[in-house]
Amino acid sequence: MAKYEKLQPIIAQVIENMEKVIIGKRDVATLSVVALLAEGHVLLEDVPGVGKTMLVRALAKSVSANFKRIQFTPDLLPSDVIGVSVYNQKDMQFEYKPGPIMGNIILADEINRTSPKTQSALLEAMEEGSITIDGVTRALPRPFFVMATQNPIEYEGTYPLPEAQLDRFLLKMRMGYPSLLEEMEVLSRAEKTPPIQALQPVISVEELIKLQQKVNDVYVDDTIKRYIVEIVQRSRTLSSVYLGVSPRGSIALMKAAQAYAFVYDRDYVIPDDVQFLASYVLSHRIILKSEAKFDGITAEDIVTKILERTPVPIQR
């Protein structure tokens, strides 16, 4: 990853603010901002207690955004997520009662704990940027960013997300455990007042929307586009892969690379951006054959192998 000094100043403020709460997770904090700027969504898969919820709260507080948390449970209904129409006897008409989906930054906690029907309500909103209740379509607020979490250890009573729905997430990440010194720092900061309570916004929602628009102006040369497509197409030809990355994955990798370049104060994408992001963007879009899984091969291994075999474009 590029050095901290090269970060765009306003982005540096956001990440620095998040690091007052999240210790030693620079890559995770940066990638969260990348997904936010690219108008994508993030799936965080990790064990409980490593700071997934705190990460989203820190990002929401840093951006002065409307933060909503949805705790997914087996009995949660789609209306509990998107809202419901209630008949108002006084006005003699139906009145929309918004659900928690009507926020800027949404934490979908333990998304694999709820039924596929409720999962679909959230994922459809993520894809369309709107919800429909009783035939009336309502646009979601901007910016709209979902960070969903799931526990990879406990599978009893869960509903794993189908591959087609995993494809809706721009990035898939893991937090990981802190080092010894980092965990000691966590204890020191939590000894008195939790640092999340003292966190102050460093950027407004309006400023964020302007930054999202600027990301679209980051230049992607045809050689970089070809590099992205070659990486994606190789995922469809490997013998250990049952289903490779779709064209949606190509678009996702390009959009993420634009946002990543913008974060590091560049108005153009370089191959290093694509290489760094490839595993985060593509691994959850690859379905391995059962024999490959039995041999211990992971989707991340596949992406690494593809990067090694794909010629890197060189500017002449």
Coordinates of C-alpha atoms in Angstrom, one line a residue:
M1 CA 0.0 0.0 0.0
A2 CA 1.1 3.5 -0.7
K3 CA 2.6 5.7 2.1
Y4 CA 0.3 7.7 4.4
E5 CA 1.9 11.0 3.2
K6 CA 0.5 10.5 -0.3
L7 CA -3.1 10.3 0.9
Q8 CA -5.4 13.1 -0.3
P9 CA -5.6 15.6 2.6
I10 CA -9.3 15.3 3.3
I11 CA -9.2 11.5 3.1
A12 CA -6.2 11.5 5.4
Q13 CA -8.3 13.3 8.0
V14 CA -11.1 10.7 7.7
I15 CA -8.7 7.8 8.1
E16 CA -6.8 9.4 10.9
N17 CA -10.1 10.1 12.7
M18 CA -11.1 6.4 12.3
E19 CA -7.7 5.3 13.7
K20 CA -8.5 7.0 17.0
V21 CA -10.9 4.1 17.5
I22 CA -9.6 1.3 15.2
I23 CA -6.0 0.5 16.1
G24 CA -3.5 -1.0 13.5
K25 CA -6.0 -1.5 10.7
R26 CA -4.9 1.1 8.2
D27 CA -5.7 -1.2 5.2
V28 CA -9.2 -1.9 6.4
A29 CA -9.9 1.7 7.2
T30 CA -8.6 2.8 3.8
L31 CA -10.5 0.1 1.9
S32 CA -13.7 1.1 3.7
V33 CA -13.2 4.7 2.4
V34 CA -12.5 3.3 -1.0
A35 CA -15.8 1.4 -1.1
L36 CA -17.6 4.5 0.2
L37 CA -16.1 6.7 -2.5
A38 CA -16.8 4.1 -5.2
E39 CA -20.5 4.0 -4.1
G40 CA -20.1 0.3 -3.4
H41 CA -20.7 -1.9 -0.3
V42 CA -18.5 -4.0 1.9
L43 CA -18.8 -7.5 3.4
L44 CA -16.8 -8.0 6.6
E45 CA -16.3 -11.6 7.4
D46 CA -14.5 -12.2 10.7
V47 CA -14.9 -13.6 14.2
P48 CA -16.8 -11.6 16.9
G49 CA -15.1 -8.9 18.9
V50 CA -12.4 -7.7 16.5
G51 CA -14.0 -4.3 15.9
K52 CA -16.3 -4.7 12.9
T53 CA -19.2 -2.7 14.4
M54 CA -16.8 -0.1 15.7
L55 CA -15.2 0.3 12.3
V56 CA -18.6 1.2 10.7
R57 CA -19.5 3.6 13.6
A58 CA -16.2 5.3 13.3
L59 CA -16.6 5.8 9.6
A60 CA -20.2 7.1 10.1
K61 CA -19.1 9.6 12.8
S62 CA -16.1 10.8 10.7
V63 CA -18.4 11.6 7.8
S64 CA -21.2 13.2 9.8
A65 CA -23.6 10.7 8.3
N66 CA -26.9 9.2 9.4
F67 CA -25.9 5.8 10.9
K68 CA -28.3 2.9 11.2
R69 CA -27.6 -0.5 12.6
I70 CA -29.8 -3.6 11.7
Q71 CA -29.2 -6.6 13.9
F72 CA -30.2 -9.6 11.7
T73 CA -32.0 -12.4 13.4
P74 CA -34.0 -15.4 12.1
D75 CA -37.4 -13.7 12.8
L76 CA -36.5 -10.4 11.1
L77 CA -39.0 -9.6 8.3
P78 CA -38.3 -7.5 5.1
S79 CA -40.6 -4.8 6.5
D80 CA -38.4 -4.5 9.5
V81 CA -35.6 -3.5 7.1
I82 CA -37.3 -1.3 4.4
G83 CA -40.3 0.0 6.4
V84 CA -44.0 -0.5 6.1
S85 CA -47.2 1.4 5.0
V86 CA -49.6 2.0 7.9
Y87 CA -53.2 3.1 7.5
N88 CA -53.8 6.5 9.1
Q89 CA -57.5 6.7 10.2
K90 CA -57.3 10.4 10.7
D91 CA -56.2 11.2 7.1
M92 CA -57.9 8.1 5.7
Q93 CA -54.8 7.1 3.7
F94 CA -51.7 4.9 4.0
E95 CA -48.6 6.5 5.6
Y96 CA -45.1 5.2 5.0
K97 CA -43.1 4.4 8.2
P98 CA -39.4 4.2 7.1
G99 CA -37.3 1.3 8.2
P100 CA -33.6 1.5 9.2
I101 CA -32.6 1.2 5.5
M102 CA -33.3 4.9 5.2
G103 CA -29.9 6.0 6.4
N104 CA -26.5 7.0 4.9
I105 CA -24.3 4.4 6.4
I106 CA -25.9 1.1 7.3
L107 CA -24.4 -1.7 9.5
A108 CA -26.1 -5.0 8.5
D109 CA -24.9 -7.1 11.5
E110 CA -24.7 -10.8 11.0
I111 CA -26.5 -10.8 7.7
N112 CA -26.3 -14.6 7.4
R113 CA -28.5 -15.0 10.5
T114 CA -31.7 -14.0 8.8
S115 CA -33.9 -15.6 6.2
P116 CA -33.1 -15.3 2.4
K117 CA -36.3 -13.3 2.0
T118 CA -35.1 -10.6 4.4
Q119 CA -31.6 -10.8 2.9
S120 CA -33.0 -10.1 -0.5
A121 CA -34.8 -7.0 0.7
L122 CA -31.5 -5.5 1.8
L123 CA -29.5 -6.7 -1.2
E124 CA -32.2 -5.4 -3.7
A125 CA -32.0 -2.0 -2.0
M126 CA -28.2 -2.1 -2.3
E127 CA -28.4 -2.9 -6.0
E128 CA -31.3 -0.6 -7.1
G129 CA -30.7 2.4 -4.7
S130 CA -34.4 2.4 -4.0
I131 CA -37.2 0.4 -2.3
T132 CA -40.7 -0.3 -3.4
I133 CA -43.6 -0.7 -0.9
D134 CA -47.2 -1.1 -2.1
G135 CA -46.2 -0.2 -5.6
V136 CA -44.6 3.1 -4.6
T137 CA -40.8 3.4 -5.3
R138 CA -38.8 5.5 -2.9
A139 CA -35.2 6.6 -3.5
L140 CA -32.7 5.8 -0.8
P141 CA -30.7 8.8 0.7
R142 CA -27.4 9.7 -0.7
P143 CA -24.7 8.7 0.1
F144 CA -25.9 5.1 0.7
F145 CA -23.3 2.7 2.0
V146 CA -23.8 -0.8 3.5
M147 CA -21.3 -2.7 5.5
A148 CA -22.5 -6.2 6.3
T149 CA -20.9 -8.6 8.7
Q150 CA -20.9 -12.3 9.1
N151 CA -19.3 -14.8 11.4
P152 CA -17.3 -17.4 9.5
I153 CA -17.1 -19.8 12.5
E154 CA -20.6 -20.6 13.5
Y155 CA -22.8 -22.0 10.7
E156 CA -25.7 -23.5 12.7
G157 CA -29.0 -21.7 12.1
T158 CA -27.5 -19.5 9.4
Y159 CA -28.4 -18.8 5.8
P160 CA -25.2 -18.3 3.8
L161 CA -25.4 -15.7 1.1
P162 CA -25.7 -17.2 -2.4
E163 CA -22.9 -16.4 -4.8
A164 CA -25.2 -14.2 -6.9
Q165 CA -25.9 -12.0 -3.8
L166 CA -22.2 -11.9 -2.7
D167 CA -21.6 -10.3 -6.1
R168 CA -23.5 -7.2 -4.9
F169 CA -20.6 -6.4 -2.5
L170 CA -17.8 -4.3 -4.0
L171 CA -15.3 -5.6 -1.5
K172 CA -14.9 -8.5 0.9
M173 CA -12.5 -8.0 3.9
R174 CA -11.4 -9.4 7.1
M175 CA -10.3 -7.4 10.2
G176 CA -7.9 -9.9 11.8
Y177 CA -6.6 -10.0 15.3
P178 CA -4.4 -7.1 16.5
S179 CA -0.8 -7.6 17.5
L180 CA 0.3 -7.6 21.1
L181 CA 1.2 -3.9 21.2
E182 CA -1.9 -2.9 19.3
E183 CA -4.1 -4.8 21.7
M184 CA -2.4 -3.1 24.6
E185 CA -3.1 0.2 23.0
V186 CA -6.8 -0.8 22.6
L187 CA -6.9 -1.5 26.4
S188 CA -5.3 1.9 27.2
R189 CA -7.8 3.8 25.0
A190 CA -10.8 1.9 26.4
E191 CA -9.6 2.2 30.1
K192 CA -11.7 5.4 30.7
T193 CA -14.0 6.8 28.1
P194 CA -14.6 4.8 24.9
P195 CA -12.8 6.7 22.1
I196 CA -15.9 6.4 19.8
Q197 CA -17.8 8.8 22.1
A198 CA -15.3 11.6 21.6
L199 CA -15.1 11.2 17.8
Q200 CA -16.1 14.3 15.8
P201 CA -17.0 14.6 12.1
V202 CA -14.2 15.8 9.8
I203 CA -16.3 15.8 6.5
S204 CA -19.9 16.6 5.7
V205 CA -22.3 14.5 3.6
E206 CA -22.3 17.2 0.9
E207 CA -18.5 17.1 0.7
L208 CA -18.6 13.3 0.5
I209 CA -21.0 13.4 -2.4
K210 CA -18.7 15.8 -4.3
L211 CA -15.8 13.5 -3.7
Q212 CA -17.8 10.5 -5.1
Q213 CA -18.5 12.5 -8.2
K214 CA -14.8 13.3 -8.6
V215 CA -13.9 9.6 -8.4
N216 CA -15.7 9.1 -11.7
D217 CA -13.3 11.5 -13.4
V218 CA -10.2 9.4 -12.5
Y219 CA -8.7 8.3 -15.8
V220 CA -8.4 4.6 -16.7
D221 CA -6.2 4.0 -19.7
D222 CA -7.2 1.3 -22.2
T223 CA -4.1 -0.7 -21.2
I224 CA -5.4 -0.8 -17.6
K225 CA -8.9 -1.8 -18.8
R226 CA -7.4 -4.6 -20.9
Y227 CA -5.3 -5.7 -17.8
I228 CA -8.5 -5.9 -15.7
V229 CA -10.4 -7.8 -18.4
E230 CA -7.5 -10.3 -18.8
I231 CA -7.4 -11.0 -15.1
V232 CA -11.1 -11.5 -15.0
Q233 CA -11.2 -13.7 -18.1
R234 CA -8.4 -16.0 -16.7
S235 CA -10.6 -16.7 -13.7
R236 CA -13.1 -18.4 -16.1
T237 CA -10.5 -20.8 -17.6
L238 CA -8.7 -22.4 -14.6
S239 CA -9.5 -26.0 -14.1
S240 CA -10.0 -25.6 -10.3
V241 CA -12.7 -22.9 -10.9
Y242 CA -16.3 -23.9 -11.3
L243 CA -17.6 -20.4 -12.1
G244 CA -15.3 -17.4 -12.8
V245 CA -15.8 -13.7 -12.3
S246 CA -18.6 -12.0 -14.3
P247 CA -18.4 -8.7 -16.2
R248 CA -19.9 -7.1 -13.1
G249 CA -16.6 -8.0 -11.4
S250 CA -14.6 -6.2 -14.1
I251 CA -16.6 -3.1 -13.5
A252 CA -16.3 -3.4 -9.8
L253 CA -12.5 -3.7 -10.0
M254 CA -12.2 -0.7 -12.3
K255 CA -14.5 1.4 -10.0
A256 CA -12.5 0.4 -6.9
A257 CA -9.2 1.2 -8.7
Q258 CA -10.5 4.7 -9.6
A259 CA -11.5 5.3 -6.0
Y260 CA -8.2 3.9 -4.7
A261 CA -6.2 6.2 -7.0
F262 CA -8.3 9.1 -5.9
V263 CA -7.6 8.3 -2.2
Y264 CA -3.9 8.5 -3.0
D265 CA -4.3 11.9 -4.8
R266 CA -3.9 10.6 -8.3
D267 CA -6.2 11.3 -11.3
Y268 CA -5.2 8.1 -13.1
V269 CA -5.1 4.4 -12.3
I270 CA -1.9 2.4 -12.3
P271 CA -1.4 -1.4 -12.4
D272 CA -0.4 -1.4 -8.7
D273 CA -4.0 -0.2 -7.8
V274 CA -5.5 -3.2 -9.7
Q275 CA -3.1 -5.7 -8.1
F276 CA -3.7 -4.5 -4.6
L277 CA -7.5 -4.5 -4.9
A278 CA -7.9 -7.7 -7.0
S279 CA -8.2 -10.1 -4.1
Y280 CA -10.6 -7.9 -2.2
V281 CA -12.9 -7.4 -5.2
L282 CA -12.7 -10.7 -7.0
S283 CA -12.2 -13.5 -4.5
H284 CA -15.9 -13.6 -3.3
R285 CA -17.0 -13.7 -7.0
I286 CA -15.1 -17.0 -7.7
I287 CA -16.8 -20.4 -7.1
L288 CA -14.3 -23.2 -6.7
K289 CA -14.8 -26.8 -7.7
S290 CA -15.4 -29.2 -4.7
E291 CA -12.1 -31.0 -5.4
A292 CA -10.2 -27.7 -5.2
K293 CA -11.8 -26.9 -1.9
F294 CA -10.9 -30.4 -0.6
D295 CA -7.2 -29.7 -1.6
G296 CA -7.3 -26.6 0.5
I297 CA -7.2 -24.1 -2.4
T298 CA -8.9 -20.8 -1.6
A299 CA -10.3 -18.1 -3.9
E300 CA -7.6 -15.8 -2.7
D301 CA -5.0 -18.4 -3.9
I302 CA -6.7 -18.4 -7.3
V303 CA -6.5 -14.6 -7.6
T304 CA -2.8 -14.6 -6.6
K305 CA -2.1 -17.2 -9.2
I306 CA -3.9 -15.2 -11.9
L307 CA -2.0 -12.0 -11.0
E308 CA 1.3 -13.9 -11.3
R309 CA 0.4 -15.2 -14.8
T310 CA -1.1 -12.0 -16.2
P311 CA 1.4 -9.7 -18.0
V312 CA 1.5 -6.3 -16.3
P313 CA 1.1 -3.3 -18.7
I314 CA 4.2 -1.2 -19.0
Q315 CA 4.0 2.4 -20.2
R316 CA 6.5 3.1 -23.1

